[in-house]
């Protein structure tokens, strides 16, 4: 008896399990060229015994291979916030993850409509070629889309992105990577995983943009990564990914700073020579790291390149007494918040399935393996998130500032550390 399966599903399952084509061919007792031909086919017929071996080897339900994939994302389609040297293998993994996340999101949308997409798109001809001016223009459009003016800090950026822009944010828990490493080595090892976040356009016609980030311990980095990827989606929709990658990254960084802390508002609030103390106060209000603020203000003409270099030198020379590391490694307020977490997928999953238990969901829909569902949902926040300690909420008594802790009192911090 023959079973007709989709070749793209075979490729997705193999890549997400961290299995090479050669290794899979050995497990199902066919040639490597046979595996390659299967993956490159649209629909392919398999003997039922061959299909059963493949399904068992890849640990995906039979129904997964029988359902036509909607999202087709290649590694060239991804916009990265990544260190240089991200391997082609890692990019292939991230593209496959985006495809499955996109299809899961589409399945939720088909059963209980997601918030409409309201993401502004800036075409390259709408501004001149200067990254700062493009970032200011795009940042202003996005702030308008999320119903905030330039004088108001964004107290939970990820929530605004999902609710007002309609862009789902997925935080990878990293469990798949630890369990299914490349060549037996966990891809989550810091020497191997190079990306911080990425974005892609999913759905049958690429109509649903998504942002995917790594699980972060740093609340500053999490906010910046989400903003950075929104910058790619807003400004680079009509730009080939391989062209001038460094310039695209510079534009996305400038946009992230502008979205979080508009330069026009910052300039009005500053007088005289800008010091690190001034930057700590700005970080407290806007939720943008001191390191990013130094570059942002220099791009915006608040001071000279020489002053920028001096501030960077001071940032890396000053020691945080709590950690014993420089401010460049752990800035004041580095642990004042839990990193922001998205909510849209968990909320819509509960609406569709009346539960967020992945075992129950996997038994209901019989397409997604439970560990894949865990990877989609494990880092989503529940409605009770704010009750679990530190949050990024705006303090009503702080004039709109993020409720970060005050500037570190070095003497008091040193006493606490010694007494502890």
XYZ file of C-alpha atoms in Angstrom:
420
model
C 0.000 0.000 0.000
C 1.348 3.442 -0.954
C 1.247 6.596 1.168
C 1.507 10.016 -0.496
C 3.520 12.488 1.563
C 4.878 15.993 1.052
C 8.609 16.206 0.441
C 8.906 19.538 2.259
C 7.530 17.900 5.405
C 10.256 15.250 5.279
C 12.901 17.954 5.021
C 11.414 19.998 7.864
C 11.200 17.016 10.210
C 14.738 15.858 9.409
C 16.248 19.313 9.905
C 14.426 19.944 13.177
C 15.584 16.580 14.515
C 19.174 17.477 13.670
C 19.587 14.402 11.452
C 21.706 14.516 8.298
C 20.421 13.041 5.061
C 23.091 10.351 5.247
C 22.154 9.400 8.820
C 18.453 9.265 7.947
C 19.123 7.105 4.885
C 20.917 4.598 7.091
C 18.050 4.510 9.583
C 15.378 3.859 6.952
C 17.659 1.675 4.784
C 17.644 3.674 1.543
C 20.372 5.531 -0.320
C 21.221 9.163 0.561
C 20.233 10.163 -2.979
C 16.796 8.648 -2.358
C 16.339 10.856 0.730
C 17.418 13.910 -1.281
C 14.936 13.132 -4.077
C 12.126 12.605 -1.585
C 12.737 15.991 0.062
C 12.888 17.817 -3.257
C 9.607 16.346 -4.473
C 6.265 18.031 -3.986
C 4.200 14.892 -3.430
C 5.856 11.495 -3.335
C 4.538 7.964 -2.913
C 6.122 5.759 -0.241
C 5.481 2.141 0.586
C 3.700 1.922 3.906
C 6.647 0.046 5.457
C 9.071 2.716 4.211
C 6.809 5.484 5.528
C 6.555 3.831 8.940
C 10.352 3.629 9.243
C 10.646 7.280 8.318
C 7.937 8.384 10.738
C 9.513 6.458 13.613
C 13.017 7.721 12.815
C 11.892 11.365 12.787
C 9.347 11.072 15.643
C 6.625 13.076 13.929
C 2.977 11.964 13.678
C 1.906 10.442 10.362
C -0.570 13.290 9.858
C 2.258 15.842 9.769
C 3.647 14.370 6.550
C 0.204 14.139 4.934
C -0.719 17.822 5.368
C 0.497 20.281 2.740
C 2.859 22.890 4.214
C 1.836 26.513 3.799
C 4.954 28.415 4.849
C 8.002 28.030 2.650
C 10.966 29.866 4.174
C 14.553 29.491 3.004
C 17.609 30.560 4.966
C 18.047 33.391 2.439
C 14.633 34.767 3.492
C 15.633 35.251 7.131
C 16.582 38.614 8.589
C 19.059 38.054 11.402
C 20.226 39.815 14.485
C 23.245 37.549 14.573
C 26.944 37.476 15.048
C 28.989 36.909 11.927
C 29.751 33.276 11.313
C 26.224 31.901 11.732
C 26.570 28.510 10.076
C 24.519 27.388 7.090
C 23.358 24.436 9.187
C 22.002 26.728 11.886
C 20.272 28.915 9.293
C 18.653 25.823 7.775
C 17.389 24.829 11.221
C 16.005 28.323 11.913
C 14.259 28.453 8.527
C 12.576 25.090 9.172
C 11.513 26.247 12.632
C 10.018 29.425 11.111
C 8.084 27.320 8.587
C 6.515 25.192 11.302
C 5.838 28.159 13.570
C 4.198 29.940 10.640
C 1.971 26.958 9.857
C 0.987 26.607 13.518
C 0.111 30.305 13.642
C -1.940 29.972 10.439
C -3.839 27.040 11.946
C -4.708 29.174 14.973
C -5.742 32.087 12.746
C -8.029 29.879 10.640
C -9.934 28.772 13.736
C -9.909 31.977 15.804
C -8.737 35.046 13.900
C -5.497 36.603 15.144
C -5.175 40.393 15.544
C -5.029 42.029 12.104
C -1.634 42.904 10.672
C -0.979 46.655 10.961
C 2.755 46.696 10.296
C 3.864 49.793 8.364
C 6.170 49.169 5.407
C 8.802 51.732 4.413
C 10.052 51.459 0.846
C 13.621 52.506 0.180
C 12.556 55.322 -2.139
C 10.501 56.986 0.626
C 13.584 58.283 2.464
C 17.127 59.141 1.523
C 19.922 56.619 1.987
C 21.032 57.809 5.447
C 20.324 55.056 8.032
C 19.459 57.554 10.770
C 16.847 59.432 8.751
C 15.238 56.199 7.574
C 15.184 54.927 11.168
C 13.579 58.143 12.437
C 10.895 58.016 9.751
C 10.169 54.305 10.270
C 10.264 54.638 14.048
C 7.724 57.449 13.911
C 5.377 55.333 11.741
C 5.591 52.340 14.064
C 5.050 54.452 17.177
C 1.919 55.842 15.550
C 0.809 52.280 14.737
C 1.185 51.215 18.390
C -0.631 54.355 19.593
C 2.316 56.091 21.272
C 3.804 59.511 20.719
C 7.508 60.336 20.813
C 7.399 61.438 24.463
C 6.059 58.162 25.885
C 8.269 55.200 26.839
C 7.183 51.764 25.604
C 6.656 49.872 28.834
C 6.127 46.407 27.274
C 7.393 46.488 23.718
C 6.637 42.840 22.917
C 3.006 43.269 23.955
C 2.661 46.336 21.702
C 4.213 44.488 18.776
C 1.755 41.612 19.092
C -1.392 43.530 19.992
C -1.094 46.620 17.807
C 1.093 45.451 14.910
C -0.295 41.901 14.760
C 3.193 40.345 14.636
C 3.536 37.153 16.724
C 6.731 36.764 18.747
C 8.057 33.255 19.392
C 10.750 32.681 22.008
C 12.671 29.471 21.400
C 13.089 27.549 24.625
C 16.073 25.697 23.164
C 14.828 22.272 24.263
C 14.806 20.846 20.739
C 18.385 21.969 20.231
C 19.605 20.413 23.444
C 17.903 17.113 22.692
C 18.607 16.956 18.973
C 22.048 18.487 18.522
C 23.993 18.693 15.289
C 26.308 15.686 14.925
C 25.755 14.850 18.588
C 26.821 18.328 19.773
C 24.181 20.600 21.352
C 23.641 23.587 19.039
C 22.846 25.690 22.102
C 26.524 25.682 23.052
C 27.600 29.334 23.036
C 30.417 28.565 20.613
C 27.934 27.199 18.069
C 24.717 29.218 18.278
C 25.377 32.610 16.753
C 21.975 34.188 16.269
C 20.142 36.323 18.817
C 16.879 36.779 16.937
C 15.506 36.623 13.440
C 12.359 37.426 11.497
C 10.614 35.874 8.528
C 7.448 36.143 6.491
C 5.334 33.011 6.785
C 2.002 31.763 5.475
C 1.106 30.619 1.962
C 1.882 34.004 0.420
C 4.304 35.339 3.019
C 1.564 37.497 4.487
C 2.287 36.762 8.167
C 5.550 38.216 9.528
C 6.885 36.645 12.707
C 9.757 37.420 15.069
C 11.706 34.569 16.675
C 14.164 35.155 19.512
C 16.303 33.034 21.767
C 15.303 32.798 25.405
C 17.233 35.621 27.074
C 18.366 36.387 30.594
C 18.891 40.043 29.667
C 15.780 42.187 29.574
C 17.678 44.929 27.704
C 18.780 42.522 24.966
C 15.307 41.003 24.624
C 13.652 44.376 24.039
C 16.330 45.456 21.606
C 16.182 42.180 19.648
C 12.421 42.419 19.118
C 12.713 46.064 18.061
C 15.620 45.233 15.742
C 13.607 42.548 13.935
C 10.612 44.837 13.572
C 13.046 47.230 11.896
C 13.946 44.570 9.331
C 10.285 43.806 8.649
C 9.366 47.481 8.297
C 12.346 48.772 6.309
C 13.686 45.810 4.358
C 10.626 44.134 2.855
C 11.827 45.000 -0.656
C 15.553 44.511 -0.086
C 17.522 41.395 -1.050
C 18.948 39.863 2.118
C 22.411 39.260 0.729
C 22.951 42.849 -0.376
C 24.982 45.056 1.966
C 24.154 42.998 5.048
C 26.201 45.283 7.310
C 24.206 48.316 6.171
C 20.904 46.508 6.789
C 22.038 45.614 10.296
C 23.086 49.221 10.945
C 19.666 50.428 9.788
C 17.854 47.886 11.978
C 19.972 48.862 15.002
C 19.250 52.546 14.395
C 15.539 51.758 14.098
C 15.509 49.751 17.341
C 17.030 52.684 19.223
C 14.658 55.143 17.592
C 11.588 53.061 18.342
C 12.513 52.582 21.999
C 13.880 56.110 22.604
C 13.178 58.719 19.884
C 16.247 60.863 19.296
C 14.249 64.088 19.001
C 12.910 63.616 22.531
C 16.301 62.632 23.931
C 17.979 65.740 22.514
C 15.402 67.996 24.143
C 16.027 66.399 27.535
C 19.828 66.787 27.553
C 21.914 69.832 28.443
C 25.681 70.342 28.467
C 28.232 67.541 28.394
C 26.569 64.141 28.555
C 27.911 61.781 31.230
C 27.359 58.138 32.106
C 25.174 59.345 34.968
C 22.924 61.057 32.400
C 22.767 57.844 30.389
C 21.777 55.775 33.435
C 18.844 58.151 33.952
C 17.871 57.800 30.276
C 18.061 54.025 30.519
C 15.804 54.126 33.551
C 13.201 56.151 31.686
C 13.303 54.515 28.255
C 14.482 50.943 28.783
C 17.379 51.139 26.323
C 20.827 49.954 27.366
C 23.590 52.475 28.041
C 25.729 50.927 25.309
C 22.945 51.392 22.752
C 22.236 54.924 24.000
C 25.872 55.951 23.467
C 25.694 54.939 19.808
C 22.152 56.271 19.348
C 23.025 59.748 20.616
C 26.164 59.863 18.484
C 24.169 58.919 15.360
C 21.653 61.603 16.265
C 24.300 64.316 16.528
C 24.102 64.822 20.297
C 27.905 64.768 20.582
C 31.044 64.148 18.576
C 32.654 60.846 17.618
C 35.424 61.694 20.076
C 32.913 62.011 22.918
C 31.294 58.738 21.850
C 34.651 56.957 22.120
C 35.272 58.496 25.547
C 31.901 57.313 26.855
C 32.480 53.825 25.461
C 35.857 53.716 27.204
C 34.298 54.803 30.500
C 31.509 52.229 30.103
C 34.024 49.388 29.865
C 36.327 50.777 32.560
C 33.741 51.291 35.294
C 33.124 48.222 37.479
C 29.697 47.098 38.645
C 30.255 46.207 42.342
C 27.394 43.699 42.313
C 28.989 41.489 39.652
C 32.626 42.547 39.668
C 32.393 43.023 35.893
C 32.533 46.183 33.842
C 29.445 48.170 32.999
C 30.061 47.057 29.434
C 29.242 43.506 30.565
C 26.620 44.172 33.256
C 25.198 47.666 33.288
C 23.422 49.210 36.282
C 19.914 47.760 36.342
C 20.891 44.630 34.429
C 18.764 42.467 36.743
C 15.927 44.851 37.533
C 13.448 43.092 35.241
C 12.418 39.743 33.966
C 12.911 39.702 30.167
C 9.718 40.513 28.316
C 7.792 37.483 27.151
C 5.170 37.302 24.394
C 1.622 36.174 25.008
C -0.238 35.935 21.699
C 0.413 32.285 20.826
C -0.436 30.978 24.281
C -3.597 33.055 24.467
C -4.826 31.973 21.029
C -3.877 28.356 21.681
C -6.079 28.400 24.768
C -8.934 29.954 22.801
C -8.703 27.314 20.072
C -8.042 24.202 22.168
C -9.486 25.290 25.545
C -6.176 24.289 27.133
C -2.491 25.150 27.010
C -1.364 21.646 27.990
C 0.745 20.474 25.056
C 0.047 16.788 25.698
C -3.693 17.420 25.384
C -3.226 19.611 22.302
C -1.032 17.017 20.588
C -3.720 14.371 21.172
C -6.430 16.690 19.786
C -4.892 17.796 16.514
C -2.452 14.901 15.847
C -0.190 16.899 13.529
C 2.374 18.496 15.829
C 4.653 16.502 18.137
C 4.434 17.555 21.746
C 8.074 18.711 21.886
C 7.484 21.038 18.916
C 4.450 22.514 20.664
C 6.560 22.954 23.799
C 9.126 24.869 21.763
C 6.392 27.191 20.462
C 4.704 27.790 23.822
C 7.103 27.162 26.721
C 8.424 30.734 26.861
C 5.064 32.445 26.348
C 3.739 34.326 29.355
C 0.448 33.617 31.061
C -1.915 36.309 32.297
C -0.425 35.860 35.775
C 3.091 36.791 34.569
C 3.050 40.161 36.282
C 2.463 38.513 39.637
C 5.725 36.541 39.439
C 8.178 39.152 40.640
C 9.857 41.835 38.567
C 8.144 43.156 35.458
C 8.609 45.890 32.902
C 5.450 47.767 33.814
C 5.332 51.541 33.880
C 5.379 53.038 37.322
C 2.497 55.461 37.590
C 4.495 57.621 39.980
C 7.601 57.832 37.804
C 6.334 60.187 35.147
C 6.056 57.404 32.578
C 9.512 55.979 33.243
C 10.133 52.267 33.237
C 10.150 51.068 36.814
C 13.843 50.276 36.913
C 15.765 50.444 40.126
C 17.558 53.719 40.911
C 21.191 54.229 39.994
C 23.332 51.722 41.880
C 24.527 52.967 45.269
C 28.042 51.490 45.191
C 28.648 51.603 48.942
C 25.302 50.031 49.798
C 25.722 47.349 47.126
C 29.186 46.494 48.435
C 27.852 46.187 52.008
C 25.020 43.873 50.870
C 27.466 41.704 48.978
C 29.837 41.431 51.946
C 27.061 40.689 54.425
C 25.513 38.067 52.089
